[in-house]
Amino acid sequence: MQTFVKPISMQVSLRPTPTPTQPKKIVALGDSLIYGFGDPDGGGWVERLRRLWMLPDSPGHVVYNLGVRGDRTMQVAQRLEVEFRHRGELRNRVPDLIILSVGVNDSARVGKLDGKNYTEFSRFETEIAVLLEQAQQLCPVLFVGMVPVNESKMPFAECLYYNHADQYKYKEATRLACIERGIPYLDIFQRWMAQGDKWLCDRLSADGLHPNTLGYQTLLEEVVNWEGILEVLSPERHLLK
């Protein structure tokens, strides 16, 4: 399997803009990767991004973190619209951008190494398509892919067996569904796997599933330098580089 990996920048800097811009209202929906579990210092990459956009000379975008630990694709789809319809600046309107990140919990094997996937694969393909189309009807959509696990730490919670083979299968289905619909997809799984075991394990918590503080900082770097988000937030893109 051939992998193309862009170098990961570890610097985030802001450049002042000569012209004022209208802040965007952004909703991030998904599982624990959106919620930020495992990062007691920064609260996860979404929270770090929210704080970044509160700095002087930043574009001032408003970010709502609507991540729920353990959510699968079906659950995110069920709460997609109702979650933001009554929230502050989004009340009675749709956001300017939805960022999705979900799928790893669907891929888990339940009870044993060769147990059934939490969400059967063909059902997952249907559910991810429904979620993407539902989101696209509201506003522009971006998708941040799943983080690879540390297989040696499984099972998680004594009953869920995550593995790279299933993760790859589910993330590929998601990536292809995004391509089909013109949704930018950030392939975190592919990028992190290509960095090697030590690099990966250094960015995962002791549970082997969630990123740690360094992992979420790395995720932030990946997102803010991603062409997908830069294009959607244009003309503010130079503020994220």
Coordinates of N, CA and C in Angstrom, one line a residue:
M1 N 0.9 -1.2 0.0 CA 0.0 0.0 0.0 C 0.9 1.2 0.0
Q2 N 0.8 2.0 -1.0 CA 1.7 3.2 -1.2 C 1.1 4.4 -0.5
T3 N 1.9 5.1 0.3 CA 1.4 6.2 1.1 C 2.2 7.4 0.7
F4 N 1.5 8.5 0.6 CA 2.1 9.8 0.4 C 1.9 10.6 1.6
V5 N 2.9 11.1 2.2 CA 2.8 11.8 3.5 C 3.5 13.2 3.3
K6 N 2.7 14.2 3.7 CA 3.3 15.5 3.7 C 4.0 15.7 5.1
P7 N 5.0 16.5 5.1 CA 5.7 16.8 6.4 C 4.7 17.5 7.4
I8 N 4.8 17.1 8.6 CA 3.9 17.7 9.6 C 4.6 18.9 10.3
S9 N 4.1 20.0 10.1 CA 4.6 21.2 10.7 C 4.3 21.2 12.2
M10 N 5.1 21.6 13.1 CA 4.9 21.7 14.5 C 4.8 23.2 15.0
Q11 N 4.5 24.1 14.0 CA 4.4 25.5 14.4 C 3.1 26.0 14.0
V12 N 2.4 26.8 14.8 CA 1.2 27.5 14.5 C 1.5 28.9 14.7
S13 N 1.3 29.7 13.7 CA 1.5 31.2 13.8 C 0.4 31.9 13.1
L14 N 0.1 33.1 13.5 CA -0.9 33.9 13.0 C -0.3 35.1 12.3
R15 N -0.9 35.5 11.2 CA -0.4 36.7 10.5 C -1.6 37.7 10.4
P16 N -1.3 38.9 10.8 CA -2.4 39.9 10.8 C -3.0 40.1 9.4
T17 N -4.3 40.4 9.3 CA -4.9 40.7 8.0 C -5.2 42.1 7.9
P18 N -5.0 42.7 6.7 CA -5.2 44.1 6.5 C -6.6 44.5 6.4
T19 N -7.5 43.5 6.1 CA -8.9 43.9 6.0 C -9.8 43.0 6.9
P20 N -10.7 43.6 7.6 CA -11.6 42.9 8.5 C -12.4 41.8 7.8
T21 N -12.7 40.7 8.4 CA -13.5 39.6 7.8 C -14.6 39.2 8.7
Q22 N -15.6 38.6 8.2 CA -16.7 38.2 9.0 C -16.4 36.8 9.6
P23 N -16.4 36.7 10.9 CA -16.1 35.4 11.6 C -17.1 34.4 11.1
K24 N -16.7 33.1 11.0 CA -17.5 32.0 10.6 C -18.1 31.3 11.9
K25 N -19.2 30.7 11.7 CA -19.8 29.9 12.8 C -19.6 28.5 12.4
I26 N -18.8 27.7 13.2 CA -18.4 26.4 12.8 C -18.8 25.4 13.8
V27 N -19.4 24.3 13.4 CA -19.8 23.2 14.3 C -18.9 22.0 14.0
A28 N -18.4 21.4 15.1 CA -17.6 20.1 15.0 C -18.4 19.0 15.6
L29 N -18.7 18.0 14.9 CA -19.5 16.9 15.4 C -18.8 15.6 15.2
G30 N -19.0 14.7 16.2 CA -18.3 13.4 16.1 C -18.2 12.7 17.4
D31 N -17.1 11.9 17.5 CA -16.9 11.1 18.7 C -15.8 11.7 19.6
S32 N -15.1 10.9 20.3 CA -14.1 11.4 21.3 C -13.0 12.1 20.7
L33 N -12.7 11.9 19.4 CA -11.7 12.7 18.7 C -12.1 14.2 18.6
I34 N -13.4 14.4 18.4 CA -13.9 15.8 18.4 C -14.0 16.3 19.9
Y35 N -14.5 15.5 20.8 CA -14.6 15.8 22.2 C -13.3 16.2 22.8
G36 N -12.2 15.5 22.4 CA -10.9 15.8 23.0 C -10.5 15.0 24.1
F37 N -11.1 13.8 24.3 CA -10.7 13.0 25.5 C -9.3 12.5 25.4
G38 N -8.6 12.7 26.5 CA -7.2 12.3 26.5 C -6.2 13.5 26.5
D39 N -6.8 14.7 26.5 CA -5.9 15.9 26.5 C -6.3 16.8 27.6
P40 N -5.9 16.6 28.8 CA -6.2 17.4 30.0 C -5.6 18.8 29.9
D41 N -4.6 19.0 29.1 CA -3.9 20.3 29.0 C -4.6 21.2 28.0
G42 N -5.0 20.7 26.9 CA -5.5 21.6 25.8 C -7.0 21.3 25.5
G43 N -7.5 20.2 26.0 CA -8.9 19.9 25.7 C -9.2 19.3 24.4
G44 N -8.2 18.9 23.6 CA -8.4 18.3 22.3 C -8.1 19.3 21.2
W45 N -8.1 18.8 20.0 CA -7.7 19.7 18.8 C -8.8 20.8 18.5
V46 N -10.1 20.4 18.8 CA -11.1 21.4 18.5 C -11.1 22.5 19.5
E47 N -10.9 22.2 20.8 CA -10.7 23.3 21.8 C -9.5 24.1 21.5
R48 N -8.4 23.5 21.1 CA -7.2 24.2 20.8 C -7.4 25.2 19.6
L49 N -8.2 24.7 18.7 CA -8.5 25.6 17.5 C -9.4 26.7 18.0
R50 N -10.4 26.5 18.8 CA -11.2 27.5 19.3 C -10.4 28.6 20.0
R51 N -9.4 28.2 20.9 CA -8.6 29.1 21.6 C -7.7 29.9 20.6
L52 N -7.2 29.2 19.6 CA -6.4 29.9 18.6 C -7.1 31.0 17.9
W53 N -8.4 30.8 17.6 CA -9.2 31.8 16.9 C -9.7 32.9 17.9
M54 N -9.3 32.8 19.2 CA -9.6 33.9 20.1 C -8.5 34.9 20.3
L55 N -7.3 34.5 19.7 CA -6.1 35.4 19.9 C -6.3 36.7 19.1
P56 N -5.6 37.7 19.5 CA -5.6 39.0 18.7 C -5.1 38.7 17.3
D57 N -5.7 39.4 16.3 CA -5.4 39.3 14.9 C -5.8 38.0 14.3
S58 N -6.6 37.2 15.0 CA -7.1 36.0 14.5 C -8.4 36.3 13.8
P59 N -8.9 35.4 12.9 CA -10.2 35.7 12.2 C -11.4 35.7 13.2
G60 N -11.3 35.1 14.4 CA -12.3 35.2 15.3 C -13.5 34.3 15.1
H61 N -13.2 33.2 14.3 CA -14.3 32.2 14.1 C -14.8 31.6 15.4
V62 N -16.1 31.3 15.4 CA -16.8 30.7 16.6 C -16.9 29.2 16.3
V63 N -16.4 28.4 17.3 CA -16.4 26.9 17.1 C -17.2 26.3 18.2
Y64 N -18.2 25.5 17.9 CA -19.0 24.7 18.8 C -18.5 23.3 18.8
N65 N -18.0 22.7 19.9 CA -17.6 21.3 20.0 C -18.8 20.5 20.4
L66 N -19.3 19.7 19.5 CA -20.4 18.8 19.7 C -20.0 17.3 19.6
G67 N -18.8 17.0 20.1 CA -18.3 15.7 20.2 C -18.9 14.9 21.4
V68 N -19.2 13.6 21.2 CA -19.7 12.8 22.2 C -18.9 11.5 22.2
R69 N -18.3 11.2 23.4 CA -17.5 9.9 23.5 C -18.4 8.7 23.1
G70 N -17.8 7.8 22.3 CA -18.4 6.5 22.0 C -19.4 6.6 20.9
D71 N -19.7 7.8 20.4 CA -20.7 7.9 19.3 C -20.2 7.1 18.1
R72 N -21.2 6.5 17.4 CA -21.0 5.9 16.1 C -21.7 6.8 15.1
T73 N -21.5 6.4 13.8 CA -22.0 7.3 12.7 C -23.5 7.5 12.8
M74 N -24.3 6.5 13.1 CA -25.7 6.6 13.2 C -26.1 7.6 14.3
Q75 N -25.4 7.6 15.4 CA -25.8 8.5 16.5 C -25.5 10.0 16.2
V76 N -24.4 10.2 15.5 CA -24.0 11.5 15.0 C -25.1 12.0 14.0
A77 N -25.5 11.2 13.1 CA -26.6 11.6 12.2 C -27.9 11.9 12.9
Q78 N -28.2 11.2 13.9 CA -29.4 11.4 14.6 C -29.5 12.8 15.3
R79 N -28.3 13.2 15.8 CA -28.3 14.5 16.5 C -27.7 15.6 15.7
L80 N -27.4 15.4 14.4 CA -26.7 16.4 13.6 C -27.3 17.8 13.7
E81 N -28.6 17.9 13.4 CA -29.2 19.3 13.2 C -29.7 19.8 14.6
V82 N -30.3 18.9 15.3 CA -31.0 19.4 16.6 C -29.9 19.9 17.5
E83 N -28.7 19.4 17.4 CA -27.6 19.8 18.4 C -27.3 21.3 18.3
F84 N -27.3 21.9 17.1 CA -26.9 23.3 17.0 C -28.0 24.3 16.8
R85 N -29.3 23.9 16.6 CA -30.4 24.7 16.2 C -30.7 25.7 17.4
H86 N -30.3 25.4 18.6 CA -30.7 26.2 19.7 C -29.5 26.7 20.5
R87 N -28.3 26.8 19.8 CA -27.1 27.2 20.5 C -26.7 28.6 20.1
G88 N -26.7 29.5 21.1 CA -26.2 30.8 21.0 C -26.3 31.5 19.6
E89 N -25.1 31.8 19.0 CA -25.1 32.5 17.7 C -25.7 31.7 16.6
L90 N -25.9 30.4 16.8 CA -26.4 29.6 15.7 C -27.9 29.4 15.9
R91 N -28.5 30.0 16.9 CA -30.0 29.8 17.1 C -30.8 30.1 15.9
N92 N -31.6 29.2 15.4 CA -32.5 29.4 14.3 C -31.8 29.6 13.0
R93 N -30.6 29.1 12.9 CA -29.9 29.3 11.6 C -28.9 28.1 11.5
V94 N -28.3 27.9 10.3 CA -27.4 26.8 10.1 C -26.0 27.4 10.2
P95 N -25.0 26.6 10.5 CA -23.6 27.1 10.6 C -23.0 27.4 9.2
D96 N -21.9 28.0 9.2 CA -21.1 28.3 8.0 C -20.3 27.1 7.5
L97 N -20.0 26.2 8.5 CA -19.2 25.0 8.2 C -19.5 23.9 9.2
I98 N -19.6 22.7 8.8 CA -19.6 21.5 9.7 C -18.4 20.7 9.5
I99 N -17.7 20.4 10.6 CA -16.6 19.5 10.6 C -17.0 18.2 11.2
L100 N -16.9 17.1 10.5 CA -17.3 15.7 11.0 C -16.0 14.9 11.3
S101 N -16.1 14.1 12.3 CA -15.1 13.1 12.6 C -15.7 11.9 13.3
V102 N -15.9 10.8 12.7 CA -16.6 9.7 13.3 C -16.2 8.4 12.5
G103 N -16.4 7.2 13.1 CA -16.2 6.0 12.3 C -15.4 4.9 13.1
V104 N -14.5 5.4 13.9 CA -13.6 4.4 14.6 C -14.4 3.5 15.5
N105 N -15.5 4.0 16.2 CA -16.3 3.1 17.1 C -17.1 2.2 16.3
D106 N -17.5 2.5 15.1 CA -18.2 1.6 14.2 C -17.3 0.4 13.9
S107 N -16.0 0.6 13.8 CA -15.1 -0.4 13.3 C -14.7 -1.5 14.3
A108 N -15.0 -1.2 15.6 CA -14.5 -2.1 16.7 C -15.1 -3.4 16.6
R109 N -14.3 -4.4 17.0 CA -14.8 -5.8 17.1 C -15.3 -6.0 18.6
V110 N -16.5 -6.5 18.8 CA -17.1 -6.6 20.1 C -16.9 -8.0 20.7
G111 N -16.4 -8.0 21.9 CA -16.3 -9.2 22.7 C -15.0 -10.0 22.5
K112 N -14.5 -10.1 21.3 CA -13.3 -10.9 21.0 C -12.7 -10.4 19.7
L113 N -11.4 -10.8 19.5 CA -10.6 -10.4 18.4 C -11.3 -10.5 17.1
D114 N -12.1 -11.7 16.9 CA -12.7 -11.9 15.7 C -14.3 -11.8 15.8
G115 N -14.7 -11.0 16.8 CA -16.1 -10.7 17.0 C -16.7 -9.9 15.9
K116 N -17.9 -9.7 15.9 CA -18.6 -8.8 14.9 C -18.2 -7.4 15.1
N117 N -18.2 -6.6 14.0 CA -17.9 -5.2 14.1 C -19.1 -4.5 14.8
Y118 N -18.9 -3.5 15.5 CA -19.9 -2.8 16.3 C -21.0 -2.4 15.3
T119 N -20.6 -1.8 14.1 CA -21.6 -1.6 13.0 C -21.1 -2.4 11.8
E120 N -22.0 -3.3 11.4 CA -21.7 -4.1 10.3 C -21.3 -3.3 9.1
F121 N -20.3 -3.7 8.3 CA -19.7 -2.8 7.3 C -20.7 -2.3 6.2
S122 N -21.5 -3.1 5.7 CA -22.4 -2.6 4.7 C -23.4 -1.6 5.3
R123 N -23.8 -1.8 6.5 CA -24.7 -0.9 7.2 C -23.9 0.4 7.4
F124 N -22.6 0.3 7.7 CA -21.8 1.5 7.9 C -21.8 2.4 6.6
E125 N -21.6 1.7 5.5 CA -21.5 2.4 4.2 C -22.8 3.2 4.0
T126 N -23.9 2.6 4.3 CA -25.2 3.3 4.1 C -25.3 4.5 5.1
E127 N -24.9 4.3 6.4 CA -25.0 5.3 7.4 C -24.1 6.5 7.1
I128 N -22.9 6.2 6.7 CA -22.0 7.3 6.4 C -22.4 8.1 5.2
A129 N -23.0 7.5 4.2 CA -23.6 8.2 3.1 C -24.8 9.1 3.6
V130 N -25.6 8.6 4.4 CA -26.7 9.4 4.9 C -26.2 10.6 5.7
L131 N -25.2 10.4 6.6 CA -24.7 11.5 7.4 C -24.1 12.6 6.5
L132 N -23.3 12.2 5.5 CA -22.7 13.2 4.7 C -23.7 14.0 3.9
E133 N -24.7 13.3 3.3 CA -25.7 14.0 2.5 C -26.6 14.9 3.4
Q134 N -26.9 14.4 4.6 CA -27.7 15.2 5.5 C -26.9 16.5 5.9
A135 N -25.6 16.4 6.1 CA -24.8 17.5 6.5 C -24.7 18.5 5.3
Q136 N -24.5 17.9 4.1 CA -24.3 18.8 2.9 C -25.5 19.6 2.6
Q137 N -26.7 19.1 3.0 CA -27.9 19.9 2.7 C -28.0 21.2 3.6
L138 N -27.1 21.2 4.6 CA -27.1 22.4 5.5 C -26.1 23.4 5.2
C139 N -24.9 23.0 4.9 CA -23.8 23.9 4.7 C -22.5 23.1 4.2
P140 N -21.4 23.8 3.9 CA -20.2 23.1 3.5 C -19.7 22.2 4.6
V141 N -19.1 21.1 4.2 CA -18.7 20.0 5.1 C -17.2 19.6 4.9
L142 N -16.5 19.4 6.0 CA -15.2 18.8 6.0 C -15.2 17.6 6.9
F143 N -14.3 16.6 6.5 CA -14.2 15.4 7.3 C -12.8 15.2 7.8
V144 N -12.6 15.0 9.1 CA -11.3 14.7 9.7 C -11.3 13.2 10.0
G145 N -10.4 12.4 9.4 CA -10.4 11.0 9.6 C -9.9 10.5 10.9
M146 N -10.1 9.2 11.2 CA -9.8 8.6 12.5 C -8.3 8.5 12.7
V147 N -7.9 8.4 14.0 CA -6.5 8.2 14.4 C -6.2 6.7 14.5
P148 N -5.1 6.1 14.0 CA -4.8 4.7 14.2 C -4.6 4.4 15.7
V149 N -5.0 3.2 16.1 CA -4.9 2.8 17.5 C -3.6 2.1 17.8
N150 N -3.3 1.8 19.0 CA -2.2 1.0 19.4 C -2.8 -0.4 19.7
E151 N -2.6 -1.3 18.7 CA -3.3 -2.6 18.8 C -2.8 -3.4 20.0
S152 N -1.6 -3.2 20.5 CA -1.1 -4.0 21.7 C -1.9 -3.6 23.0
K153 N -2.6 -2.5 23.0 CA -3.3 -2.1 24.2 C -4.8 -2.6 24.2
M154 N -5.2 -3.3 23.2 CA -6.6 -3.8 23.1 C -6.7 -5.0 24.0
P155 N -7.9 -5.3 24.5 CA -9.2 -4.6 24.2 C -9.4 -3.3 25.0
F156 N -10.1 -2.4 24.5 CA -10.5 -1.1 25.2 C -11.7 -1.4 26.0
A157 N -11.7 -0.9 27.2 CA -12.9 -1.2 28.1 C -13.2 -2.6 28.3
E158 N -12.2 -3.5 28.1 CA -12.3 -4.9 28.3 C -13.3 -5.6 27.4
C159 N -13.7 -4.9 26.3 CA -14.7 -5.6 25.4 C -14.6 -5.2 24.0
L160 N -13.9 -4.1 23.6 CA -13.8 -3.6 22.3 C -12.4 -3.7 21.7
Y161 N -12.3 -4.5 20.6 CA -11.1 -4.8 20.0 C -10.9 -3.9 18.7
Y162 N -10.2 -2.9 18.7 CA -9.9 -2.1 17.6 C -8.6 -2.6 16.9
N163 N -8.6 -2.6 15.6 CA -7.4 -3.0 14.8 C -7.2 -2.2 13.6
H164 N -6.0 -2.2 13.1 CA -5.7 -1.4 11.9 C -6.4 -1.8 10.6
A165 N -6.5 -3.1 10.5 CA -7.2 -3.6 9.2 C -8.6 -3.1 9.1
D166 N -9.4 -3.3 10.2 CA -10.7 -2.8 10.2 C -10.8 -1.2 10.1
Q167 N -9.9 -0.6 10.8 CA -9.8 0.9 10.7 C -9.6 1.3 9.3
Y168 N -8.7 0.7 8.6 CA -8.4 1.0 7.2 C -9.6 0.8 6.3
K169 N -10.3 -0.3 6.5 CA -11.5 -0.6 5.7 C -12.6 0.5 5.9
Y170 N -12.8 0.9 7.1 CA -13.9 1.8 7.4 C -13.5 3.2 7.0
K171 N -12.2 3.6 7.2 CA -11.8 4.9 6.8 C -11.8 5.1 5.3
E172 N -11.5 4.0 4.6 CA -11.5 4.0 3.1 C -12.9 4.2 2.6
A173 N -13.8 3.5 3.2 CA -15.2 3.7 2.8 C -15.7 5.1 3.0
T174 N -15.2 5.7 4.1 CA -15.6 7.1 4.4 C -14.9 8.1 3.4
R175 N -13.6 7.8 3.2 CA -12.8 8.7 2.3 C -13.5 8.7 0.9
L176 N -13.8 7.5 0.4 CA -14.4 7.4 -1.0 C -15.8 8.0 -1.0
A177 N -16.6 7.9 0.1 CA -17.9 8.5 0.1 C -17.7 10.0 0.1
C178 N -16.7 10.6 0.8 CA -16.4 12.0 0.7 C -16.0 12.5 -0.7
I179 N -15.1 11.7 -1.3 CA -14.7 12.0 -2.7 C -15.9 12.1 -3.6
E180 N -16.7 11.1 -3.5 CA -17.9 11.0 -4.4 C -18.8 12.3 -4.2
R181 N -18.8 12.9 -3.1 CA -19.7 14.0 -2.8 C -18.9 15.3 -2.8
G182 N -17.6 15.3 -3.1 CA -16.9 16.5 -3.2 C -16.5 17.1 -1.8
I183 N -16.5 16.3 -0.8 CA -16.2 16.7 0.6 C -14.7 16.5 0.9
P184 N -14.0 17.5 1.3 CA -12.6 17.4 1.6 C -12.4 16.4 2.8
Y185 N -11.5 15.4 2.7 CA -11.2 14.4 3.7 C -9.8 14.5 4.1
L186 N -9.5 14.6 5.4 CA -8.1 14.6 5.9 C -7.8 13.2 6.4
D187 N -6.9 12.5 5.7 CA -6.6 11.1 6.0 C -5.6 11.0 7.1
I188 N -6.0 11.2 8.4 CA -5.1 11.1 9.5 C -4.6 9.7 9.7
F189 N -5.4 8.7 9.5 CA -4.9 7.3 9.6 C -3.7 7.0 8.8
Q190 N -3.8 7.4 7.5 CA -2.7 7.1 6.6 C -1.5 7.9 6.9
R191 N -1.6 9.1 7.3 CA -0.5 10.0 7.6 C 0.2 9.5 8.8
W192 N -0.5 9.2 9.9 CA 0.1 8.7 11.1 C 0.7 7.3 11.0
M193 N 0.1 6.5 10.3 CA 0.6 5.1 10.2 C 2.0 5.2 9.5
A194 N 2.1 6.1 8.6 CA 3.4 6.2 7.8 C 4.5 6.7 8.6
Q195 N 4.2 7.2 9.8 CA 5.3 7.8 10.6 C 6.1 6.8 11.5
G196 N 5.5 5.6 11.6 CA 6.2 4.5 12.4 C 5.6 4.3 13.7
D197 N 5.9 3.2 14.3 CA 5.2 2.8 15.6 C 5.6 3.7 16.7
K198 N 6.8 4.0 16.9 CA 7.2 4.9 18.0 C 6.6 6.2 17.9
W199 N 6.6 6.8 16.7 CA 6.0 8.2 16.5 C 4.5 8.1 16.9
L200 N 3.9 7.0 16.5 CA 2.4 6.9 16.7 C 2.2 6.7 18.2
C201 N 2.9 5.8 18.8 CA 2.6 5.5 20.3 C 2.9 6.7 21.1
D202 N 3.9 7.5 20.7 CA 4.2 8.7 21.5 C 3.0 9.7 21.5
R203 N 2.1 9.5 20.6 CA 0.9 10.4 20.5 C -0.4 9.8 20.9
L204 N -0.3 8.6 21.5 CA -1.5 8.0 22.0 C -1.5 7.9 23.5
S205 N -2.7 7.9 24.1 CA -2.8 7.7 25.5 C -2.6 6.3 25.9
A206 N -2.5 6.1 27.2 CA -2.2 4.7 27.7 C -3.3 3.7 27.3
D207 N -4.5 4.2 27.0 CA -5.6 3.3 26.6 C -5.4 2.8 25.2
G208 N -4.5 3.3 24.5 CA -4.2 2.9 23.1 C -5.2 3.3 22.1
L209 N -6.2 4.1 22.5 CA -7.2 4.5 21.6 C -7.3 6.0 21.3
H210 N -7.2 6.8 22.4 CA -7.3 8.2 22.3 C -5.9 8.9 22.2
P211 N -5.8 10.0 21.4 CA -4.6 10.8 21.4 C -4.3 11.3 22.8
N212 N -3.0 11.6 23.1 CA -2.7 12.3 24.3 C -2.5 13.8 23.9
T213 N -1.9 14.5 24.9 CA -1.7 16.0 24.6 C -0.9 16.2 23.4
L214 N 0.2 15.5 23.2 CA 1.1 15.7 22.0 C 0.3 15.3 20.8
G215 N -0.5 14.2 20.9 CA -1.3 13.8 19.7 C -2.3 14.8 19.3
Y216 N -3.0 15.5 20.2 CA -4.0 16.5 19.9 C -3.3 17.7 19.3
Q217 N -2.1 18.1 19.9 CA -1.4 19.2 19.3 C -1.0 18.9 17.8
T218 N -0.6 17.7 17.6 CA -0.2 17.2 16.2 C -1.4 17.3 15.3
L219 N -2.6 16.9 15.8 CA -3.8 17.0 15.1 C -4.2 18.4 14.7
L220 N -4.0 19.3 15.7 CA -4.2 20.7 15.4 C -3.4 21.2 14.3
E221 N -2.1 20.8 14.3 CA -1.1 21.2 13.3 C -1.6 20.7 11.9
E222 N -2.1 19.5 11.9 CA -2.5 18.9 10.7 C -3.7 19.6 10.1
V223 N -4.7 20.0 11.0 CA -5.9 20.6 10.5 C -5.6 22.0 10.0
V224 N -4.9 22.8 10.8 CA -4.7 24.2 10.4 C -3.8 24.4 9.2
N225 N -3.1 23.4 8.8 CA -2.3 23.4 7.6 C -2.9 22.6 6.4
W226 N -4.1 22.2 6.6 CA -4.8 21.3 5.6 C -5.4 22.2 4.6
E227 N -5.2 21.9 3.3 CA -5.7 22.7 2.2 C -7.3 22.7 2.2
G228 N -7.9 21.7 2.7 CA -9.3 21.6 2.8 C -9.9 22.7 3.6
I229 N -9.4 22.9 4.8 CA -10.0 24.0 5.7 C -9.5 25.4 5.2
L230 N -8.4 25.5 4.6 CA -7.9 26.8 4.2 C -8.8 27.2 3.0
E231 N -9.2 26.3 2.1 CA -10.0 26.7 1.0 C -11.4 27.1 1.5
V232 N -12.0 26.4 2.4 CA -13.3 26.7 2.9 C -13.3 28.1 3.6
L233 N -12.3 28.4 4.4 CA -12.3 29.6 5.1 C -11.6 30.8 4.4
S234 N -11.3 30.6 3.1 CA -10.8 31.7 2.3 C -11.8 32.8 2.3
P235 N -11.4 34.1 2.4 CA -10.0 34.6 2.3 C -9.2 34.7 3.5
E236 N -9.7 34.0 4.6 CA -8.9 34.1 5.9 C -7.8 33.1 5.9
R237 N -7.6 32.3 4.8 CA -6.6 31.2 4.8 C -5.2 31.6 5.3
H238 N -4.8 32.8 4.9 CA -3.4 33.1 5.3 C -3.2 33.3 6.8
L239 N -4.4 33.4 7.6 CA -4.3 33.5 9.0 C -4.0 32.1 9.7
L240 N -4.2 31.0 9.0 CA -4.0 29.7 9.5 C -2.6 29.1 9.2
K241 N -1.9 29.7 8.2 CA -0.7 29.1 7.8 C 0.5 29.3 8.8

